[in-house]
């Protein structure tokens, strides 16, 4: 998704100022759709995460993606689920994070504790799946 990234910049006396620049957002989610958290296999939280990269940094980000894919994933799609949940997998994740820290990007997250949802209207799966992405999009594009 393409939009405007709000970039923080420390100004006079530590005050933050924000500048709008064109950028790209890469959004993913984690969690099960069911609000019945007592059901086995259902997550207690729903997480949306957006990575914002300014237009001037997008080519470098794509180069870094290709490098990480080649170096750590044999040229395949970068997926955390393809990394083991053991010490070796943990070390691999740390190496990938170290590579990513060379990029200039912003992270926007929205974490919803599904046990706190008490509105009858939000108990409908379709409602919550429409509201949550709209919330992260609006926050990311501010």
CSV table of N, CA and C in Angstrom, one decimal:
chain,number,residue,atom,x,y,z
A,1,UNK,N,0.8,-1.2,0.0
A,1,UNK,CA,0.0,0.0,0.0
A,1,UNK,C,0.9,1.2,0.0
A,2,UNK,N,0.6,2.2,-0.8
A,2,UNK,CA,1.3,3.4,-0.9
A,2,UNK,C,0.6,4.5,-0.2
A,3,UNK,N,1.3,5.4,0.5
A,3,UNK,CA,0.6,6.5,1.2
A,3,UNK,C,1.7,7.5,1.6
A,4,UNK,N,1.4,8.2,2.7
A,4,UNK,CA,2.4,9.1,3.3
A,4,UNK,C,2.9,8.6,4.6
A,5,UNK,N,4.2,8.7,4.8
A,5,UNK,CA,4.8,8.2,6.1
A,5,UNK,C,5.0,9.5,6.9
A,6,UNK,N,4.7,9.5,8.2
A,6,UNK,CA,4.9,10.6,9.1
A,6,UNK,C,6.2,10.3,9.8
A,7,UNK,N,7.3,11.0,9.4
A,7,UNK,CA,8.6,10.8,9.9
A,7,UNK,C,8.9,11.7,11.1
A,8,UNK,N,9.3,11.1,12.3
A,8,UNK,CA,9.6,11.9,13.4
A,8,UNK,C,11.0,12.5,13.3
A,9,UNK,N,11.2,13.7,13.8
A,9,UNK,CA,12.5,14.3,13.7
A,9,UNK,C,12.7,15.1,15.0
A,10,UNK,N,13.8,14.9,15.8
A,10,UNK,CA,14.0,15.7,17.0
A,10,UNK,C,14.4,17.1,16.7
A,11,UNK,N,13.6,18.0,17.2
A,11,UNK,CA,13.9,19.4,16.9
A,11,UNK,C,14.5,20.1,18.1
A,12,UNK,N,14.1,21.4,18.3
A,12,UNK,CA,14.6,22.2,19.3
A,12,UNK,C,14.2,21.7,20.7
A,13,UNK,N,15.1,21.6,21.6
A,13,UNK,CA,14.9,21.2,23.0
A,13,UNK,C,14.2,19.8,23.1
A,14,UNK,N,14.5,18.9,22.2
A,14,UNK,CA,14.0,17.5,22.2
A,14,UNK,C,12.6,17.4,21.8
A,15,UNK,N,11.9,18.4,21.3
A,15,UNK,CA,10.5,18.3,20.9
A,15,UNK,C,10.5,17.6,19.5
A,16,UNK,N,9.5,16.8,19.3
A,16,UNK,CA,9.4,16.0,18.1
A,16,UNK,C,8.6,16.8,17.0
A,17,UNK,N,9.1,16.8,15.8
A,17,UNK,CA,8.3,17.4,14.7
A,17,UNK,C,8.1,16.3,13.7
A,18,UNK,N,7.1,16.4,12.9
A,18,UNK,CA,6.8,15.3,12.0
A,18,UNK,C,6.7,15.9,10.6
A,19,UNK,N,7.3,15.2,9.6
A,19,UNK,CA,7.3,15.6,8.2
A,19,UNK,C,6.6,14.5,7.4
A,20,UNK,N,5.8,14.9,6.5
A,20,UNK,CA,5.1,13.9,5.7
A,20,UNK,C,5.9,13.7,4.4
A,21,UNK,N,6.1,12.4,4.1
A,21,UNK,CA,6.8,12.0,2.9
A,21,UNK,C,6.1,10.8,2.3
A,22,UNK,N,6.2,10.7,1.0
A,22,UNK,CA,5.6,9.5,0.3
A,22,UNK,C,6.3,8.2,0.8
A,23,UNK,N,5.5,7.2,1.0
A,23,UNK,CA,6.1,5.9,1.4
A,23,UNK,C,5.2,4.7,1.1
A,24,UNK,N,5.7,3.6,1.6
A,24,UNK,CA,5.0,2.3,1.3
A,24,UNK,C,4.8,1.7,2.7
A,25,UNK,N,3.7,0.9,2.8
A,25,UNK,CA,3.4,0.2,4.0
A,25,UNK,C,3.2,-1.3,3.6
A,26,UNK,N,3.8,-2.1,4.5
A,26,UNK,CA,3.7,-3.6,4.3
A,26,UNK,C,3.0,-4.0,5.6
A,27,UNK,N,1.8,-4.6,5.4
A,27,UNK,CA,0.9,-4.9,6.6
A,27,UNK,C,0.7,-6.4,6.7
A,28,UNK,N,0.8,-6.9,7.9
A,28,UNK,CA,0.5,-8.3,8.2
A,28,UNK,C,-0.3,-8.4,9.5
A,29,UNK,N,-0.9,-9.5,9.7
A,29,UNK,CA,-1.6,-9.7,10.9
A,29,UNK,C,-1.3,-11.1,11.5
A,30,UNK,N,-1.6,-11.2,12.8
A,30,UNK,CA,-1.4,-12.5,13.5
A,30,UNK,C,-2.6,-12.7,14.4
A,31,UNK,N,-3.1,-13.8,14.5
A,31,UNK,CA,-4.2,-14.2,15.4
A,31,UNK,C,-5.3,-14.8,14.7
A,32,UNK,N,-6.1,-15.5,15.5
A,32,UNK,CA,-7.3,-16.2,14.9
A,32,UNK,C,-8.5,-15.3,14.9
A,33,UNK,N,-9.4,-15.5,14.0
A,33,UNK,CA,-10.6,-14.6,13.9
A,33,UNK,C,-11.6,-14.8,15.0
A,34,UNK,N,-11.6,-16.0,15.6
A,34,UNK,CA,-12.6,-16.3,16.6
A,34,UNK,C,-12.5,-15.4,17.8
A,35,UNK,N,-13.6,-14.9,18.3
A,35,UNK,CA,-13.5,-14.1,19.6
A,35,UNK,C,-13.8,-15.0,20.8
A,36,UNK,N,-14.0,-16.3,20.5
A,36,UNK,CA,-14.2,-17.3,21.6
A,36,UNK,C,-12.8,-17.7,22.0
A,37,UNK,N,-12.2,-17.0,23.0
A,37,UNK,CA,-10.8,-17.3,23.3
A,37,UNK,C,-10.7,-18.6,24.2
A,38,UNK,N,-11.8,-19.1,24.7
A,38,UNK,CA,-11.8,-20.4,25.4
A,38,UNK,C,-11.7,-21.6,24.5
A,39,UNK,N,-11.9,-21.4,23.3
A,39,UNK,CA,-11.9,-22.5,22.3
A,39,UNK,C,-10.4,-22.8,22.0
A,40,UNK,N,-10.0,-24.1,22.1
A,40,UNK,CA,-8.7,-24.5,21.8
A,40,UNK,C,-8.2,-24.1,20.4
A,41,UNK,N,-7.0,-23.6,20.3
A,41,UNK,CA,-6.4,-23.1,19.1
A,41,UNK,C,-6.7,-21.7,18.7
A,42,UNK,N,-7.5,-21.0,19.6
A,42,UNK,CA,-7.8,-19.6,19.4
A,42,UNK,C,-6.9,-18.7,20.1
A,43,UNK,N,-6.4,-17.7,19.5
A,43,UNK,CA,-5.4,-16.8,20.2
A,43,UNK,C,-6.2,-15.8,21.0
A,44,UNK,N,-5.6,-15.3,22.1
A,44,UNK,CA,-6.2,-14.4,23.0
A,44,UNK,C,-6.1,-13.0,22.5
A,45,UNK,N,-5.2,-12.7,21.6
A,45,UNK,CA,-5.0,-11.4,21.0
A,45,UNK,C,-5.0,-11.4,19.5
A,46,UNK,N,-5.2,-10.3,18.9
A,46,UNK,CA,-5.1,-10.1,17.5
A,46,UNK,C,-4.1,-9.0,17.3
A,47,UNK,N,-3.1,-9.2,16.4
A,47,UNK,CA,-2.1,-8.2,16.2
A,47,UNK,C,-2.0,-7.8,14.7
A,48,UNK,N,-2.0,-6.5,14.4
A,48,UNK,CA,-1.7,-6.0,13.1
A,48,UNK,C,-0.4,-5.3,13.2
A,49,UNK,N,0.4,-5.4,12.2
A,49,UNK,CA,1.7,-4.7,12.2
A,49,UNK,C,1.9,-4.1,10.8
A,50,UNK,N,2.3,-2.9,10.7
A,50,UNK,CA,2.6,-2.2,9.5
A,50,UNK,C,4.0,-1.7,9.5
A,51,UNK,N,4.8,-2.0,8.5
A,51,UNK,CA,6.1,-1.4,8.3
A,51,UNK,C,6.1,-0.3,7.3
A,52,UNK,N,6.5,0.9,7.7
A,52,UNK,CA,6.5,2.0,6.8
A,52,UNK,C,7.9,2.4,6.3
A,53,UNK,N,8.0,2.5,5.0
A,53,UNK,CA,9.3,2.8,4.4
A,53,UNK,C,9.1,4.0,3.5
A,54,UNK,N,9.9,5.0,3.6
A,54,UNK,CA,9.8,6.2,2.8
A,54,UNK,C,10.2,5.8,1.3
A,55,UNK,N,9.6,6.5,0.4
A,55,UNK,CA,9.8,6.2,-1.0
A,55,UNK,C,11.3,6.3,-1.4
A,56,UNK,N,12.0,7.2,-0.8
A,56,UNK,CA,13.5,7.3,-1.1
A,56,UNK,C,14.3,6.1,-0.6
A,57,UNK,N,13.7,5.3,0.4
A,57,UNK,CA,14.4,4.2,0.9
A,57,UNK,C,13.9,2.8,0.4
A,58,UNK,N,12.9,2.8,-0.5
A,58,UNK,CA,12.3,1.6,-0.9
A,58,UNK,C,13.2,0.7,-1.7
A,59,UNK,N,14.0,1.3,-2.6
A,59,UNK,CA,14.9,0.5,-3.4
A,59,UNK,C,15.9,-0.3,-2.5
A,60,UNK,N,16.5,0.5,-1.5
A,60,UNK,CA,17.4,-0.2,-0.6
A,60,UNK,C,16.7,-1.3,0.2
A,61,UNK,N,15.5,-1.0,0.6
A,61,UNK,CA,14.7,-2.1,1.3
A,61,UNK,C,14.5,-3.3,0.5
A,62,UNK,N,14.2,-3.1,-0.8
A,62,UNK,CA,14.0,-4.3,-1.6
A,62,UNK,C,15.4,-5.0,-1.9
A,63,UNK,N,16.5,-4.3,-2.0
A,63,UNK,CA,17.8,-5.0,-2.1
A,63,UNK,C,18.1,-5.8,-0.8
A,64,UNK,N,17.8,-5.2,0.3
A,64,UNK,CA,18.0,-5.9,1.6
A,64,UNK,C,17.1,-7.1,1.7
A,65,UNK,N,15.9,-7.0,1.3
A,65,UNK,CA,15.0,-8.2,1.3
A,65,UNK,C,15.6,-9.3,0.4
A,66,UNK,N,16.1,-9.0,-0.8
A,66,UNK,CA,16.7,-10.0,-1.6
A,66,UNK,C,17.9,-10.6,-1.0
A,67,UNK,N,18.7,-9.8,-0.4
A,67,UNK,CA,19.9,-10.3,0.3
A,67,UNK,C,19.6,-11.2,1.5
A,68,UNK,N,18.6,-10.8,2.3
A,68,UNK,CA,18.2,-11.7,3.4
A,68,UNK,C,17.6,-13.0,2.9
A,69,UNK,N,16.8,-12.9,1.8
A,69,UNK,CA,16.2,-14.1,1.2
A,69,UNK,C,17.3,-15.1,0.8
A,70,UNK,N,18.3,-14.5,0.1
A,70,UNK,CA,19.4,-15.4,-0.5
A,70,UNK,C,20.3,-15.9,0.7
A,71,UNK,N,20.6,-15.0,1.6
A,71,UNK,CA,21.6,-15.4,2.6
A,71,UNK,C,21.0,-16.4,3.7
A,72,UNK,N,19.7,-16.2,4.0
A,72,UNK,CA,19.2,-16.9,5.1
A,72,UNK,C,18.0,-17.9,4.8
A,73,UNK,N,17.5,-17.7,3.6
A,73,UNK,CA,16.3,-18.5,3.2
A,73,UNK,C,16.5,-19.2,1.8
A,74,UNK,N,17.7,-19.4,1.3
A,74,UNK,CA,18.0,-20.0,0.1
A,74,UNK,C,17.2,-19.4,-1.1
A,75,UNK,N,17.0,-18.1,-1.1
A,75,UNK,CA,16.3,-17.4,-2.1
A,75,UNK,C,14.7,-17.5,-2.1
A,76,UNK,N,14.2,-18.2,-1.1
A,76,UNK,CA,12.8,-18.4,-0.9
A,76,UNK,C,12.2,-17.2,-0.2
A,77,UNK,N,10.9,-17.2,-0.1
A,77,UNK,CA,10.1,-16.2,0.6
A,77,UNK,C,10.5,-16.2,2.1
A,78,UNK,N,10.7,-15.0,2.6
A,78,UNK,CA,11.1,-14.8,4.0
A,78,UNK,C,9.9,-15.1,4.9
A,79,UNK,N,9.9,-16.2,5.6
A,79,UNK,CA,8.8,-16.5,6.5
A,79,UNK,C,9.4,-17.0,7.8
A,80,UNK,N,8.9,-16.4,8.9
A,80,UNK,CA,9.3,-16.8,10.2
A,80,UNK,C,8.9,-18.3,10.5
A,81,UNK,N,7.8,-18.7,10.0
A,81,UNK,CA,7.3,-20.0,10.2
A,81,UNK,C,8.3,-21.1,9.6
A,82,UNK,N,9.2,-20.7,8.7
A,82,UNK,CA,10.1,-21.6,8.1
A,82,UNK,C,11.4,-21.8,8.9
A,83,UNK,N,11.5,-21.0,10.0
A,83,UNK,CA,12.6,-21.0,10.9
A,83,UNK,C,12.2,-21.8,12.1
A,84,UNK,N,13.1,-22.7,12.5
A,84,UNK,CA,12.8,-23.6,13.7
A,84,UNK,C,12.6,-22.8,15.0
A,85,UNK,N,11.9,-23.4,15.9
A,85,UNK,CA,11.7,-22.9,17.2
A,85,UNK,C,12.6,-23.5,18.2
A,86,UNK,N,13.9,-23.3,17.9
A,86,UNK,CA,15.0,-23.9,18.7
A,86,UNK,C,16.1,-22.8,18.8
A,87,UNK,N,17.2,-23.2,19.4
A,87,UNK,CA,18.3,-22.2,19.6
A,87,UNK,C,18.8,-21.8,18.2
A,88,UNK,N,19.0,-22.7,17.3
A,88,UNK,CA,19.5,-22.3,15.9
A,88,UNK,C,18.5,-21.4,15.2
A,89,UNK,N,17.2,-21.6,15.4
A,89,UNK,CA,16.2,-20.8,14.8
A,89,UNK,C,16.2,-19.4,15.4
A,90,UNK,N,16.4,-19.3,16.7
A,90,UNK,CA,16.4,-18.1,17.4
A,90,UNK,C,17.6,-17.2,17.0
A,91,UNK,N,18.8,-17.9,16.8
A,91,UNK,CA,20.0,-17.2,16.3
A,91,UNK,C,19.8,-16.7,14.9
A,92,UNK,N,19.1,-17.5,14.1
A,92,UNK,CA,18.9,-17.0,12.7
A,92,UNK,C,18.0,-15.8,12.7
A,93,UNK,N,16.9,-15.8,13.6
A,93,UNK,CA,16.0,-14.6,13.6
A,93,UNK,C,16.8,-13.4,14.1
A,94,UNK,N,17.7,-13.6,15.0
A,94,UNK,CA,18.5,-12.4,15.5
A,94,UNK,C,19.4,-11.9,14.4
A,95,UNK,N,20.0,-12.8,13.6
A,95,UNK,CA,20.8,-12.4,12.4
A,95,UNK,C,20.0,-11.6,11.4
A,96,UNK,N,18.8,-12.0,11.1
A,96,UNK,CA,17.9,-11.3,10.2
A,96,UNK,C,17.6,-10.0,10.8
A,97,UNK,N,17.2,-9.9,12.0
A,97,UNK,CA,16.9,-8.6,12.7
A,97,UNK,C,18.1,-7.7,12.6
A,98,UNK,N,19.3,-8.2,12.8
A,98,UNK,CA,20.5,-7.3,12.7
A,98,UNK,C,20.6,-6.8,11.3
A,99,UNK,N,20.3,-7.6,10.3
A,99,UNK,CA,20.3,-7.1,8.9
A,99,UNK,C,19.3,-6.0,8.7
A,100,UNK,N,18.1,-6.2,9.2
A,100,UNK,CA,17.0,-5.3,9.0
A,100,UNK,C,17.2,-3.9,9.7
A,101,UNK,N,18.0,-4.0,10.8
A,101,UNK,CA,18.3,-2.7,11.5
A,101,UNK,C,19.2,-1.8,10.7
A,102,UNK,N,19.7,-2.2,9.6
A,102,UNK,CA,20.5,-1.4,8.7
A,102,UNK,C,19.5,-0.5,7.8
A,103,UNK,N,18.3,-0.8,7.9
A,103,UNK,CA,17.3,-0.1,7.1
A,103,UNK,C,16.7,1.1,7.9
A,104,UNK,N,16.1,2.1,7.2
A,104,UNK,CA,15.4,3.1,7.9
A,104,UNK,C,13.9,2.9,7.7
A,105,UNK,N,13.2,2.5,8.7
A,105,UNK,CA,11.8,2.1,8.6
A,105,UNK,C,11.1,2.5,9.9
A,106,UNK,N,9.8,2.4,9.8
A,106,UNK,CA,8.9,2.7,11.0
A,106,UNK,C,8.0,1.6,11.2
A,107,UNK,N,7.7,1.3,12.4
A,107,UNK,CA,6.8,0.2,12.8
A,107,UNK,C,5.5,0.8,13.4
A,108,UNK,N,4.4,0.3,13.0
A,108,UNK,CA,3.1,0.7,13.6
A,108,UNK,C,2.4,-0.6,14.0
A,109,UNK,N,2.0,-0.7,15.2
A,109,UNK,CA,1.3,-2.0,15.6
A,109,UNK,C,0.0,-1.7,16.3
A,110,UNK,N,-0.9,-2.6,16.2
A,110,UNK,CA,-2.2,-2.6,16.9
A,110,UNK,C,-2.4,-3.9,17.5
A,111,UNK,N,-2.4,-4.0,18.9
A,111,UNK,CA,-2.6,-5.3,19.6
A,111,UNK,C,-4.0,-5.2,20.3
A,112,UNK,N,-4.8,-6.2,20.0
A,112,UNK,CA,-6.2,-6.2,20.6
A,112,UNK,C,-6.3,-7.4,21.5
A,113,UNK,N,-6.6,-7.1,22.7
A,113,UNK,CA,-6.9,-8.2,23.7
A,113,UNK,C,-8.4,-8.6,23.5
A,114,UNK,N,-8.6,-9.7,22.9
A,114,UNK,CA,-10.0,-10.1,22.5
A,114,UNK,C,-10.9,-10.3,23.7
A,115,UNK,N,-10.3,-10.6,24.9
A,115,UNK,CA,-11.1,-10.8,26.1
A,115,UNK,C,-11.8,-9.4,26.5
A,116,UNK,N,-11.3,-8.3,26.1
A,116,UNK,CA,-11.8,-7.0,26.5
A,116,UNK,C,-12.9,-6.5,25.6
A,117,UNK,N,-13.2,-7.2,24.5
A,117,UNK,CA,-14.2,-6.8,23.6
A,117,UNK,C,-15.6,-7.2,24.2
A,118,UNK,N,-16.4,-6.2,24.5
A,118,UNK,CA,-17.7,-6.5,25.1
A,118,UNK,C,-18.9,-5.9,24.4
A,119,UNK,N,-18.6,-5.2,23.3
A,119,UNK,CA,-19.7,-4.6,22.5
A,119,UNK,C,-20.4,-5.8,21.7
A,120,UNK,N,-21.7,-5.8,21.7
A,120,UNK,CA,-22.4,-6.8,20.9
A,120,UNK,C,-22.1,-6.7,19.4
A,121,UNK,N,-22.0,-5.5,18.9
A,121,UNK,CA,-21.7,-5.4,17.5
A,121,UNK,C,-20.4,-5.9,17.1
A,122,UNK,N,-19.4,-5.8,18.0
A,122,UNK,CA,-18.0,-6.3,17.7
A,122,UNK,C,-17.9,-7.8,17.9
A,123,UNK,N,-18.9,-8.4,18.4
A,123,UNK,CA,-18.8,-9.9,18.6
A,123,UNK,C,-18.9,-10.6,17.3
A,124,UNK,N,-19.4,-9.9,16.2
A,124,UNK,CA,-19.5,-10.4,14.9
A,124,UNK,C,-18.1,-10.4,14.3
A,125,UNK,N,-17.7,-11.6,13.8
A,125,UNK,CA,-16.4,-11.7,13.2
A,125,UNK,C,-16.2,-10.7,12.0
A,126,UNK,N,-17.2,-10.5,11.2
A,126,UNK,CA,-17.0,-9.6,10.1
A,126,UNK,C,-16.7,-8.2,10.5
A,127,UNK,N,-17.4,-7.7,11.6
A,127,UNK,CA,-17.3,-6.4,12.1
A,127,UNK,C,-15.8,-6.1,12.6
A,128,UNK,N,-15.3,-7.0,13.4
A,128,UNK,CA,-14.0,-6.8,13.9
A,128,UNK,C,-12.9,-6.8,12.8
A,129,UNK,N,-13.1,-7.7,11.8
A,129,UNK,CA,-12.1,-7.8,10.8
A,129,UNK,C,-12.2,-6.6,9.9
A,130,UNK,N,-13.2,-5.8,9.9
A,130,UNK,CA,-13.3,-4.6,9.1
A,130,UNK,C,-12.7,-3.4,9.9
A,131,UNK,N,-13.0,-3.4,11.2
A,131,UNK,CA,-12.6,-2.2,12.0
A,131,UNK,C,-11.1,-2.3,12.3
A,132,UNK,N,-10.5,-3.4,12.6
A,132,UNK,CA,-9.1,-3.5,12.9
A,132,UNK,C,-8.2,-3.0,11.8
A,133,UNK,N,-8.3,-3.5,10.6
A,133,UNK,CA,-7.4,-3.0,9.5
A,133,UNK,C,-7.6,-1.5,9.3
A,134,UNK,N,-8.9,-1.0,9.3
A,134,UNK,CA,-9.1,0.4,9.1
A,134,UNK,C,-8.4,1.2,10.2
A,135,UNK,N,-8.3,0.7,11.4
A,135,UNK,CA,-7.6,1.4,12.5
A,135,UNK,C,-6.1,1.5,12.2
A,136,UNK,N,-5.5,0.4,11.8
A,136,UNK,CA,-4.1,0.4,11.6
A,136,UNK,C,-3.7,1.3,10.4
A,137,UNK,N,-4.6,1.2,9.3
A,137,UNK,CA,-4.3,2.0,8.2
A,137,UNK,C,-4.4,3.5,8.5
A,138,UNK,N,-5.4,3.9,9.3
A,138,UNK,CA,-5.5,5.3,9.6
A,138,UNK,C,-4.4,5.8,10.5
A,139,UNK,N,-3.9,5.0,11.4
A,139,UNK,CA,-2.8,5.3,12.3
A,139,UNK,C,-1.5,5.4,11.5
A,140,UNK,N,-1.3,4.5,10.6
A,140,UNK,CA,-0.1,4.5,9.8
A,140,UNK,C,0.0,5.6,8.8
A,141,UNK,N,-1.2,6.1,8.3
A,141,UNK,CA,-1.2,7.1,7.3
A,141,UNK,C,-1.3,8.5,8.0
A,142,UNK,N,-1.4,8.6,9.3
A,142,UNK,CA,-1.5,9.9,9.9
A,142,UNK,C,-0.2,10.7,9.8
